């Protein structure tokens, strides 16, 4: 089966930096997505990695190491509105672009 | 990004009745859509892949006769929960598959189903 793990909860301070890790063991790999989801709302796309390395997008960056089955999402200059669930999702080879989601990390940003 | 809508946004129904949820891609044609369900404080679980003009592909453990999916056009997929029971109460989210280069999924706002 597919296994995608994330920490369940994290707490960070406004203005700080937080790193949310995602480890995966899947049968095939065709890219990794990060989504943000506020309670009761749809997930919104944050980033995509298919090659090893760092992708930067404003306050958000995402890193991938395919050999280690590891990714992280880095959030800088945290704001209160960043309090949300962050979902790591893997697209599998030959999976018809289906996504298998990780357990999700609930991030709470405090003053 | 692309816009996907869902209707209704919430619905309450009695046990034993059926409920239809619509998922529309508003500004692009989506040959493939996906249906997920999400229980409180849990992640998204893929239920099925909906392909325009063909039968849906269901994930293991999802009853295809209970969760009927129809993808009749390039902009509309529907999920019908038949003979709903309280355990079917959940947040149902659809997504539409984008195109190259990354085949991003665009998610709808979700439908909260409560079965009493």
Short mmCIF file of N, CA and C in Angstrom, two decimals, chain A residues 10-104:
data_model
loop_
_atom_site.label_atom_id
_atom_site.label_comp_id
_atom_site.label_asym_id
_atom_site.label_seq_id
_atom_site.Cartn_x
_atom_site.Cartn_y
_atom_site.Cartn_z
N UNK A 10 1.21 21.13 14.47
CA UNK A 10 2.38 21.96 14.75
C UNK A 10 1.89 23.33 15.21
N UNK A 11 2.68 23.95 16.05
CA UNK A 11 2.36 25.30 16.51
C UNK A 11 3.58 26.19 16.28
N UNK A 12 3.34 27.39 15.79
CA UNK A 12 4.44 28.32 15.53
C UNK A 12 3.98 29.74 15.85
N UNK A 13 4.95 30.63 15.92
CA UNK A 13 4.68 32.01 16.30
C UNK A 13 4.60 32.90 15.07
N UNK A 14 3.73 33.86 15.12
CA UNK A 14 3.60 34.83 14.02
C UNK A 14 4.96 35.47 13.74
N UNK A 15 5.29 35.54 12.46
CA UNK A 15 6.57 36.12 12.03
C UNK A 15 7.70 35.11 11.93
N UNK A 16 7.51 33.95 12.47
CA UNK A 16 8.56 32.92 12.47
C UNK A 16 8.55 32.12 11.18
N UNK A 17 9.42 31.11 11.14
CA UNK A 17 9.51 30.17 10.02
C UNK A 17 9.11 28.79 10.54
N UNK A 18 8.37 28.05 9.75
CA UNK A 18 8.01 26.68 10.13
C UNK A 18 8.24 25.74 8.96
N UNK A 19 8.68 24.54 9.28
CA UNK A 19 8.93 23.51 8.26
C UNK A 19 8.02 22.33 8.53
N UNK A 20 7.23 21.95 7.54
CA UNK A 20 6.32 20.82 7.67
C UNK A 20 6.86 19.69 6.80
N UNK A 21 7.15 18.58 7.44
CA UNK A 21 7.76 17.45 6.74
C UNK A 21 6.73 16.46 6.21
N UNK A 22 7.13 15.77 5.18
CA UNK A 22 6.28 14.73 4.57
C UNK A 22 7.20 13.61 4.10
N UNK A 23 6.97 12.41 4.57
CA UNK A 23 7.73 11.27 4.07
C UNK A 23 6.76 10.32 3.38
N UNK A 24 7.24 9.71 2.31
CA UNK A 24 6.34 8.85 1.55
C UNK A 24 7.04 7.56 1.14
N UNK A 25 6.24 6.51 1.11
CA UNK A 25 6.68 5.24 0.55
C UNK A 25 5.57 4.79 -0.37
N UNK A 26 5.79 4.93 -1.65
CA UNK A 26 4.74 4.65 -2.62
C UNK A 26 5.28 3.79 -3.75
N UNK A 27 4.37 3.11 -4.41
CA UNK A 27 4.74 2.30 -5.56
C UNK A 27 4.74 3.19 -6.79
N UNK A 28 5.82 3.84 -7.04
CA UNK A 28 5.90 4.77 -8.15
C UNK A 28 5.75 6.21 -7.66
N UNK A 29 6.27 7.11 -8.45
CA UNK A 29 6.21 8.53 -8.07
C UNK A 29 6.19 9.36 -9.34
N UNK A 30 5.23 10.29 -9.37
CA UNK A 30 5.11 11.14 -10.54
C UNK A 30 4.96 12.60 -10.15
N UNK A 31 5.36 12.92 -8.92
CA UNK A 31 5.29 14.30 -8.48
C UNK A 31 4.63 14.41 -7.12
N UNK A 32 4.93 15.49 -6.43
CA UNK A 32 4.38 15.71 -5.09
C UNK A 32 3.80 17.11 -4.99
N UNK A 33 2.61 17.18 -4.46
CA UNK A 33 1.88 18.45 -4.32
C UNK A 33 1.74 18.81 -2.85
N UNK A 34 1.70 20.10 -2.59
CA UNK A 34 1.32 20.62 -1.28
C UNK A 34 0.07 21.48 -1.47
N UNK A 35 -0.91 21.23 -0.58
CA UNK A 35 -2.14 22.00 -0.59
C UNK A 35 -2.37 22.58 0.80
N UNK A 36 -3.04 23.72 0.82
CA UNK A 36 -3.48 24.34 2.08
C UNK A 36 -4.99 24.21 2.17
N UNK A 37 -5.48 23.85 3.34
CA UNK A 37 -6.93 23.74 3.50
C UNK A 37 -7.37 24.38 4.81
N UNK A 38 -8.21 25.41 4.71
CA UNK A 38 -8.83 25.97 5.90
C UNK A 38 -10.07 25.15 6.21
N UNK A 39 -10.41 25.12 7.47
CA UNK A 39 -11.52 24.28 7.95
C UNK A 39 -12.79 24.52 7.14
N UNK A 40 -13.39 23.44 6.65
CA UNK A 40 -14.64 23.54 5.93
C UNK A 40 -14.53 24.10 4.52
N UNK A 41 -13.29 24.25 4.04
CA UNK A 41 -13.11 24.80 2.70
C UNK A 41 -12.36 23.82 1.81
N UNK A 42 -12.28 24.15 0.53
CA UNK A 42 -11.55 23.30 -0.41
C UNK A 42 -10.05 23.50 -0.27
N UNK A 43 -9.28 22.47 -0.54
CA UNK A 43 -7.83 22.64 -0.59
C UNK A 43 -7.42 23.59 -1.71
N UNK A 44 -6.40 24.38 -1.45
CA UNK A 44 -5.86 25.26 -2.49
C UNK A 44 -4.41 24.91 -2.74
N UNK A 45 -4.03 24.95 -3.98
CA UNK A 45 -2.70 24.54 -4.43
C UNK A 45 -1.63 25.49 -3.91
N UNK A 46 -0.55 24.91 -3.38
CA UNK A 46 0.59 25.72 -2.94
C UNK A 46 1.81 25.49 -3.82
N UNK A 47 2.17 24.21 -4.04
CA UNK A 47 3.40 23.96 -4.77
C UNK A 47 3.40 22.56 -5.35
N UNK A 48 4.34 22.35 -6.28
CA UNK A 48 4.51 21.06 -6.94
C UNK A 48 5.99 20.81 -7.14
N UNK A 49 6.43 19.61 -6.81
CA UNK A 49 7.81 19.20 -7.05
C UNK A 49 7.82 17.87 -7.78
N UNK A 50 8.63 17.79 -8.81
CA UNK A 50 8.81 16.50 -9.47
C UNK A 50 10.29 16.14 -9.54
N UNK A 51 11.14 17.15 -9.52
CA UNK A 51 12.59 16.94 -9.49
C UNK A 51 13.13 17.29 -8.11
N UNK A 52 14.27 16.72 -7.78
CA UNK A 52 14.90 17.03 -6.50
C UNK A 52 15.25 18.51 -6.43
N UNK A 53 15.12 19.03 -5.23
CA UNK A 53 15.53 20.42 -5.04
C UNK A 53 14.44 21.26 -4.43
N UNK A 54 14.71 22.55 -4.42
CA UNK A 54 13.85 23.52 -3.76
C UNK A 54 13.09 24.36 -4.78
N UNK A 55 11.80 24.50 -4.55
CA UNK A 55 10.96 25.38 -5.36
C UNK A 55 10.49 26.51 -4.45
N UNK A 56 10.77 27.75 -4.86
CA UNK A 56 10.39 28.88 -4.02
C UNK A 56 9.28 29.68 -4.67
N UNK A 57 8.33 30.08 -3.80
CA UNK A 57 7.18 30.82 -4.30
C UNK A 57 6.75 31.80 -3.23
N UNK A 58 7.35 32.97 -3.22
CA UNK A 58 7.01 33.97 -2.21
C UNK A 58 7.39 33.49 -0.82
N UNK A 59 6.41 33.49 0.09
CA UNK A 59 6.67 33.06 1.47
C UNK A 59 6.74 31.54 1.61
N UNK A 60 6.34 30.84 0.56
CA UNK A 60 6.30 29.38 0.62
C UNK A 60 7.40 28.77 -0.25
N UNK A 61 8.04 27.73 0.28
CA UNK A 61 9.03 26.97 -0.49
C UNK A 61 8.76 25.51 -0.25
N UNK A 62 9.07 24.68 -1.23
CA UNK A 62 8.92 23.25 -1.04
C UNK A 62 10.16 22.55 -1.57
N UNK A 63 10.55 21.51 -0.83
CA UNK A 63 11.77 20.77 -1.16
C UNK A 63 11.41 19.31 -1.39
N UNK A 64 12.14 18.68 -2.30
CA UNK A 64 11.92 17.26 -2.57
C UNK A 64 13.25 16.52 -2.67
N UNK A 65 13.29 15.33 -2.05
CA UNK A 65 14.37 14.38 -2.26
C UNK A 65 13.73 13.05 -2.61
N UNK A 66 13.79 12.70 -3.87
CA UNK A 66 13.15 11.46 -4.31
C UNK A 66 13.85 10.23 -3.76
N UNK A 67 15.16 10.29 -3.64
CA UNK A 67 15.89 9.12 -3.14
C UNK A 67 15.54 8.83 -1.69
N UNK A 68 15.20 9.86 -0.95
CA UNK A 68 14.86 9.68 0.47
C UNK A 68 13.37 9.60 0.70
N UNK A 69 12.58 9.79 -0.33
CA UNK A 69 11.13 9.77 -0.14
C UNK A 69 10.70 10.84 0.83
N UNK A 70 11.19 12.05 0.61
CA UNK A 70 11.03 13.12 1.61
C UNK A 70 10.77 14.46 0.95
N UNK A 71 9.87 15.19 1.56
CA UNK A 71 9.59 16.55 1.11
C UNK A 71 9.31 17.41 2.33
N UNK A 72 9.51 18.68 2.19
CA UNK A 72 9.05 19.60 3.23
C UNK A 72 8.50 20.86 2.61
N UNK A 73 7.60 21.47 3.35
CA UNK A 73 7.04 22.78 3.00
C UNK A 73 7.54 23.77 4.03
N UNK A 74 8.13 24.86 3.53
CA UNK A 74 8.68 25.88 4.41
C UNK A 74 7.83 27.14 4.31
N UNK A 75 7.34 27.60 5.43
CA UNK A 75 6.55 28.82 5.45
C UNK A 75 7.32 29.89 6.21
N UNK A 76 7.57 31.01 5.56
CA UNK A 76 8.31 32.10 6.19
C UNK A 76 7.37 33.23 6.58
N UNK A 77 7.85 34.07 7.49
CA UNK A 77 7.10 35.25 7.92
C UNK A 77 5.64 34.88 8.21
N UNK A 78 5.48 33.94 9.09
CA UNK A 78 4.15 33.40 9.36
C UNK A 78 3.14 34.48 9.72
N UNK A 79 1.94 34.29 9.21
CA UNK A 79 0.83 35.18 9.52
C UNK A 79 -0.29 34.36 10.15
N UNK A 80 -1.16 35.04 10.86
CA UNK A 80 -2.26 34.34 11.54
C UNK A 80 -3.10 33.57 10.53
N UNK A 81 -3.25 34.13 9.34
CA UNK A 81 -4.09 33.48 8.32
C UNK A 81 -3.48 32.19 7.79
N UNK A 82 -2.21 31.93 8.15
CA UNK A 82 -1.58 30.68 7.72
C UNK A 82 -2.03 29.50 8.58
N UNK A 83 -2.77 29.77 9.64
CA UNK A 83 -3.33 28.69 10.46
C UNK A 83 -4.29 27.90 9.59
N UNK A 84 -3.95 26.64 9.34
CA UNK A 84 -4.72 25.81 8.41
C UNK A 84 -4.14 24.41 8.45
N UNK A 85 -4.76 23.54 7.67
CA UNK A 85 -4.22 22.19 7.50
C UNK A 85 -3.39 22.18 6.22
N UNK A 86 -2.24 21.54 6.26
CA UNK A 86 -1.37 21.45 5.09
C UNK A 86 -1.27 19.99 4.68
N UNK A 87 -1.61 19.76 3.42
CA UNK A 87 -1.71 18.40 2.91
C UNK A 87 -0.63 18.13 1.89
N UNK A 88 0.06 17.04 2.09
CA UNK A 88 1.06 16.56 1.15
C UNK A 88 0.37 15.48 0.32
N UNK A 89 0.55 15.50 -0.99
CA UNK A 89 -0.11 14.51 -1.85
C UNK A 89 0.84 14.05 -2.94
N UNK A 90 0.85 12.76 -3.17
CA UNK A 90 1.74 12.17 -4.19
C UNK A 90 0.92 11.70 -5.38
N UNK A 91 1.41 12.04 -6.56
CA UNK A 91 0.84 11.52 -7.79
C UNK A 91 1.65 10.29 -8.18
N UNK A 92 0.95 9.18 -8.39
CA UNK A 92 1.65 7.92 -8.64
C UNK A 92 1.83 7.67 -10.12
N UNK A 93 2.92 7.01 -10.47
CA UNK A 93 3.18 6.63 -11.85
C UNK A 93 2.06 5.72 -12.34
N UNK A 94 1.55 6.00 -13.50
CA UNK A 94 0.51 5.16 -14.05
C UNK A 94 -0.79 5.22 -13.28
N UNK A 95 -0.93 6.23 -12.46
CA UNK A 95 -2.12 6.34 -11.61
C UNK A 95 -3.21 7.20 -12.19
N UNK A 96 -3.04 7.60 -13.45
CA UNK A 96 -4.07 8.43 -14.06
C UNK A 96 -4.18 9.78 -13.39
N UNK A 97 -3.08 10.27 -12.85
CA UNK A 97 -3.03 11.58 -12.18
C UNK A 97 -3.84 11.61 -10.89
N UNK A 98 -4.12 10.43 -10.34
CA UNK A 98 -4.76 10.40 -9.03
C UNK A 98 -3.77 10.89 -7.99
N UNK A 99 -4.31 11.47 -6.93
CA UNK A 99 -3.47 11.91 -5.82
C UNK A 99 -3.75 11.07 -4.59
N UNK A 100 -2.68 10.66 -3.92
CA UNK A 100 -2.83 10.01 -2.63
C UNK A 100 -2.37 11.01 -1.59
N UNK A 101 -3.27 11.35 -0.69
CA UNK A 101 -2.99 12.39 0.29
C UNK A 101 -2.38 11.83 1.57
N UNK A 102 -1.51 12.63 2.15
CA UNK A 102 -0.98 12.31 3.45
C UNK A 102 -2.01 12.60 4.53
N UNK A 103 -1.59 12.39 5.73
CA UNK A 103 -2.48 12.52 6.88
C UNK A 103 -2.83 13.96 7.19
N UNK A 104 -2.05 14.90 6.67
CA UNK A 104 -2.32 16.31 6.90
C UNK A 104 -1.70 16.81 8.19
#
